[in-house]
């Protein structure tokens, strides 16, 4: 898209410097025309911009376009006003200097439009803060206000600037627009009271009448009809299709409030505008003495209301003139012509002065409050060279102004350029050009210039008229080659001149001026009594415009031409102190028509604007030059020899620098104090390299600085860490020391306590003993016996012996109680039996300990094992215990298997179905057992009883169990005897046997040779 755009823009040649036949005016024109046909209105001559008015809206001023041109090198994009504006702006920022953009061209060529476009470009593209928003708005909105009051439709231009305007935009170092200042030059006041055919008064009058609110108009005494006002209808074109007064009125009203006008200001301002219209409608009649009288004083009453002056005084001032003689002041009535003159003079004066007030007021609102240094870009949009059918004093001034600006342009481009090459010693072939200094001199030279002659005539008392002025001119400058009059002209020329004309051969062409009105306009006189009235006005603006001090001064005010001349000198001074950029505006045709390219007209402009000469100088010359120091300062970073400092002579530094960057010999030249670069591309390449290098340097500096910052931070942190560490170590050490101190004291106390441990309780041992107690008790808790039979007990220290013993007892008691509580009833019975067993056998009979853990069995014979008959026989007794036994006969000791059955009341010896013997417990004498491990026991029965046969010798496997059960049932615990060696027993009454007990390998029971019963039992390991 953009490529297509640029391709389209490459129609013809974008820069005339690249034109092959650069000396040919036709080639120049061809290129201009070719581009114009494609709506490419801008073309460069080097850095100068040529613009051709398209007379139609082109889509090349959009914000997007602005963005494209922002910060881009001048020649990289198609020619544009924005490129020029941006270039000036960037240079201003980088070189920190002031600039101006000179926009020139004849009336209607597009100067004002160009200056507005540049202003808009800055407003949109410059950095802007919220604070600066107001400044920006004011800069932009000052334009419509000034245009309303200072522009008018002329034959040449529907929006022709009728004043010169130089506007400074002030930028801060960041490039933000922070303020502005406007200088205005010579407003064409005569337009207020008179307009040529096809022309209008200043826009504001029409805007007010067409757009003003009903209420406002009523208050101002105006009607909504321009035709009613004689000051608005002389050109007979109050309404123009290209101008929308109504909407412009709204813009102006809005703008006024933005640029700080309060309601009072606005009221007074429009009061004045309305007053001018009322003034224009005042009609005079002649009374019988020929003196002027106002026919209808309604207008006067309105003026008196709006300006705040008395009706009568005003009326008098408008019809009389005060003549001061040495002795007195006399009021002399004016005739009708004089009265009209006075009226118009007043209208021009109040309008002109109000315009000046307006500019000042705008300046106040644009003023930058910040006193820090600013750089500025000045925009000069001044009325262009103008030729009408009848040209008067105003055209003379305007064209003189254009001569001066052309002179400045020549000075800055052609002349100084060539002079510079010469002084710098650069080889050069001079280019011929037309220097218009001769015309400037003709106009402004002291004593001999046209202005001097005019002033002289104005000052001359008695008889000076416009025509005498013409005569004086012929006398003084009559033989000047650029001056001619009817009288001086040759036959042919004379035909084109009137008697009251003089003709100047301006740089831009011939202009014939009609001298009528020159003296008046130059004098710009306002009758003193009118001034006096105005001084008393209650309208605040009028009051500020007419200061009483003016009345006191007896000195004649400077003439208009002289004032103008000095203001131009001032302007030139302002401009020469700045770096210039040029926009040359061309008018393609005289009909304000789009798309029509009038060759003759354009060729003429190209010629008088000196564009061909400018091109030739550009072509032969160098696009860029800078003093060595400045160039070196800017680009020194591109060469290691010159960076960061070059101490030698700058020229040498430059030589090294350009050699290092690689400039080719034809690309540059070194002068005496400056370097000259032929092609912009060379400079741009250098600038690009510099920008890259700058970024690199900035990165380097940034990195260094960041490193430095971080290092500093790191040191600080480290320092802090060390400090914290130290403090903490101190804290730890102190804590440690305290602990040690405490430990020493504690240990000391401990030792002392240990030494005193056996003493009665005293201070020294109290703590120690407590510790010992505590320690013992805590240890004891860990080492308590686990069960009743566990007899271990922690050995107590001396102080705890009693306690320990008590504790031990309690502990065991508790364990025993717990144990006992846990014992079941059968087990209890079992244990009780065991206790009996223990009482009988413990320590007496071998094999006892082995039986302790073995529980006793309820019975060793079940009822099924006992014969039914036996059971029948003893059915009244409950069987408590039964066991198989071996019975040894009392005689012969024959072993016989039997069953021993114990009931509640007796013990039965049973053989199968027979009860062989019944021993009642009550009669039981005792039971004997051996001390050895045999199972033999003897039940002793009383032998006296016949029923009984004698003691019963029995053997069973569970002797402890059986004997215990027997004696418990018989309640004969104390009758059990454990005998050693041998025992006696009763065989029958009076006859005893003996049983011998011994130990041997095998258990045996037999009848020994001695007739004793021998019971051998194996030796058991006694416990
Ligand atoms: N760049 C442009 N684009 C479109 N129209 C333009 C342009 N420049 C000028 N014009 C037209 O030409 C008219 C006169 O331009 P202006 O700037 O007022 O002339 P100058 O100030 O030189 O007398 C404008 O009112 C506008 O209609
Ligand atoms: Mg203009």
XYZ file of C-alpha atoms in Angstrom, residues 622-878:
257
model
C 26.752 21.489 -1.361
C 23.646 20.386 0.375
C 25.050 20.761 3.816
C 27.738 22.637 5.600
C 28.664 22.981 9.197
C 31.397 24.576 11.187
C 34.112 22.043 11.994
C 33.568 22.293 15.726
C 29.848 21.666 15.477
C 30.186 18.805 13.026
C 32.930 17.228 15.075
C 31.031 17.663 18.304
C 28.040 15.870 16.845
C 29.713 13.017 15.020
C 32.932 12.512 16.974
C 31.588 9.312 18.469
C 31.788 7.665 15.043
C 35.593 7.548 15.019
C 37.813 6.120 17.748
C 40.407 8.883 17.184
C 37.959 11.636 17.945
C 36.008 9.927 20.685
C 35.492 10.915 23.417
C 37.701 13.998 22.978
C 39.608 15.496 20.122
C 42.338 17.720 21.490
C 43.960 18.794 18.237
C 42.771 21.371 15.685
C 39.174 20.697 14.601
C 40.073 20.543 10.891
C 42.445 17.678 11.542
C 39.850 15.914 13.639
C 37.340 16.273 10.798
C 39.828 14.843 8.351
C 40.336 11.774 10.495
C 36.640 11.465 11.101
C 35.555 11.555 7.443
C 38.372 9.248 6.440
C 37.269 6.819 9.092
C 33.604 6.962 8.064
C 34.669 6.518 4.474
C 33.531 9.670 2.652
C 34.507 9.601 -1.001
C 36.472 12.617 -2.298
C 33.599 13.909 -4.411
C 31.180 13.733 -1.530
C 32.700 16.460 0.566
C 35.059 19.408 0.667
C 36.879 20.942 3.528
C 36.789 24.713 3.649
C 38.625 27.045 5.953
C 36.244 26.683 8.859
C 33.519 24.410 7.557
C 32.956 21.009 6.099
C 30.773 20.928 2.979
C 28.822 17.828 2.125
C 27.563 17.573 -1.378
C 24.701 15.083 -1.167
C 22.073 14.849 1.475
C 22.329 11.051 1.365
C 25.909 11.235 2.631
C 24.814 13.285 5.587
C 21.840 11.067 6.259
C 24.013 7.977 6.242
C 26.258 9.689 8.764
C 23.299 10.771 10.836
C 21.879 7.244 10.785
C 25.226 5.851 11.872
C 25.310 8.443 14.627
C 21.850 7.485 15.834
C 22.876 3.838 16.027
C 26.121 4.751 17.720
C 24.272 7.014 20.134
C 22.017 4.154 21.093
C 24.994 1.911 21.610
C 26.722 4.533 23.704
C 23.599 5.128 25.679
C 23.273 1.407 26.284
C 26.879 1.287 27.376
C 26.455 4.212 29.726
C 23.226 2.759 30.966
C 24.865 -0.587 31.598
C 27.786 1.060 33.388
C 25.468 3.148 35.442
C 23.217 0.215 36.242
C 26.315 -1.773 37.220
C 27.449 1.067 39.387
C 24.068 1.351 40.999
C 23.761 -2.378 41.563
C 27.312 -2.564 42.884
C 26.547 0.220 45.303
C 23.414 -1.549 46.325
C 25.332 -4.788 46.723
C 27.963 -3.108 48.899
C 25.280 -1.623 51.014
C 23.567 -4.968 51.393
C 26.829 -6.691 52.181
C 27.692 -4.048 54.745
C 24.289 -4.504 56.266
C 24.648 -8.283 56.262
C 28.008 -8.012 58.008
C 26.563 -5.674 60.566
C 23.628 -7.969 61.213
C 25.969 -10.927 61.385
C 28.224 -9.151 63.859
C 25.318 -8.141 65.988
C 23.871 -11.603 65.914
C 27.183 -13.192 66.716
C 27.452 -10.806 69.655
C 23.995 -11.812 70.741
C 24.890 -15.483 70.421
C 28.181 -15.029 72.291
C 26.469 -13.154 75.083
C 23.800 -15.777 75.266
C 26.486 -18.460 75.332
C 28.414 -16.677 78.030
C 25.290 -16.384 80.125
C 24.662 -20.068 79.617
C 28.201 -20.864 80.686
C 27.937 -18.606 83.691
C 24.768 -20.313 84.598
C 26.400 -23.682 83.976
C 29.358 -22.821 86.213
C 27.061 -21.711 88.988
C 24.897 -24.747 88.529
C 27.838 -27.138 88.439
C 29.382 -25.437 91.458
C 26.122 -25.707 93.272
C 25.906 -29.297 92.164
C 29.356 -30.140 93.425
C 28.670 -28.428 96.715
C 25.363 -30.197 96.907
C 27.143 -33.460 96.209
C 29.619 -32.760 98.972
C 26.826 -31.927 101.395
C 24.558 -34.677 100.194
C 24.735 -36.658 103.366
C 24.268 -33.650 105.632
C 20.886 -32.693 106.896
C 18.956 -30.472 104.614
C 20.652 -27.113 104.281
C 21.003 -24.334 101.713
C 23.975 -25.937 100.081
C 22.421 -29.317 99.398
C 18.757 -28.489 99.117
C 18.788 -28.059 95.381
C 21.119 -30.929 94.754
C 19.009 -33.252 96.819
C 15.928 -32.061 95.058
C 17.635 -32.842 91.816
C 18.705 -36.238 93.058
C 15.153 -36.929 94.158
C 13.724 -35.705 90.985
C 16.236 -37.587 88.945
C 15.653 -40.800 90.908
C 11.918 -40.492 90.666
C 11.955 -39.838 86.955
C 14.326 -42.711 86.371
C 12.279 -44.914 88.614
C 9.217 -44.164 86.543
C 11.020 -45.672 83.601
C 12.255 -48.698 85.475
C 9.256 -49.869 87.522
C 8.850 -53.697 87.767
C 6.636 -54.996 85.049
C 4.813 -57.688 86.998
C 4.350 -59.116 90.489
C 7.128 -61.571 90.253
C 9.619 -59.053 88.885
C 11.677 -58.230 91.902
C 14.057 -55.754 90.365
C 13.942 -52.265 91.855
C 16.087 -49.287 91.011
C 18.704 -48.719 93.624
C 17.848 -45.498 95.433
C 20.308 -42.834 96.479
C 20.769 -42.466 100.211
C 18.242 -39.664 100.623
C 15.599 -41.680 98.875
C 16.025 -44.960 100.596
C 12.988 -44.654 102.862
C 10.877 -43.223 100.124
C 12.047 -45.847 97.715
C 11.136 -48.595 100.103
C 7.712 -47.093 100.634
C 7.245 -46.723 96.964
C 8.391 -50.213 96.328
C 5.860 -51.559 98.769
C 3.090 -49.463 97.362
C 4.050 -50.520 93.913
C 4.017 -54.207 94.742
C 0.865 -53.895 96.713
C -0.776 -52.230 93.844
C 0.499 -54.844 91.441
C -0.598 -57.633 93.716
C -3.985 -56.066 94.186
C -4.330 -55.671 90.515
C -3.179 -59.249 90.030
C -5.474 -60.616 92.626
C -8.406 -58.716 91.227
C -7.667 -60.276 87.944
C -7.711 -63.874 89.294
C -10.904 -65.930 88.417
C -12.811 -68.071 90.916
C -11.636 -71.474 89.542
C -8.115 -70.178 89.478
C -8.464 -68.963 92.985
C -9.612 -72.419 94.052
C -6.739 -73.883 92.153
C -4.294 -71.489 93.822
C -5.734 -72.206 97.221
C -5.100 -75.850 96.568
C -1.615 -75.010 95.430
C -1.078 -73.100 98.650
C -2.059 -76.177 100.568
C 0.278 -78.253 98.438
C 3.020 -75.772 99.075
C 2.452 -75.836 102.798
C 2.672 -79.569 102.810
C 5.437 -80.289 100.371
C 7.535 -77.211 99.768
C 11.103 -77.977 100.621
C 10.229 -81.401 101.754
C 9.548 -83.585 98.785
C 11.587 -83.856 95.673
C 9.827 -82.897 92.448
C 7.599 -80.378 94.121
C 8.945 -77.298 92.380
C 8.308 -78.928 89.028
C 4.653 -79.332 89.825
C 4.067 -75.733 90.842
C 3.386 -74.444 87.378
C 1.275 -77.429 86.410
C -2.333 -76.782 87.304
C -4.340 -79.379 89.139
C -7.016 -81.185 87.164
C -10.580 -81.357 88.532
C -10.606 -85.138 88.173
C -8.595 -87.711 86.337
C -11.524 -90.022 85.937
C -14.703 -89.127 84.214
C -17.970 -90.677 85.403
C -17.984 -92.935 82.356
C -14.722 -94.441 83.434
C -16.165 -95.443 86.830
C -18.252 -98.524 86.899
C -21.970 -97.996 86.945
C -22.360 -100.166 89.962
C -19.873 -98.250 91.962
C -21.603 -95.074 90.981
C -24.818 -96.697 92.058
C -23.345 -97.479 95.378
C -22.075 -94.096 96.165
C -24.854 -92.231 94.483
C -25.669 -90.294 97.602
C -22.238 -88.803 97.695
C -20.932 -86.367 95.195
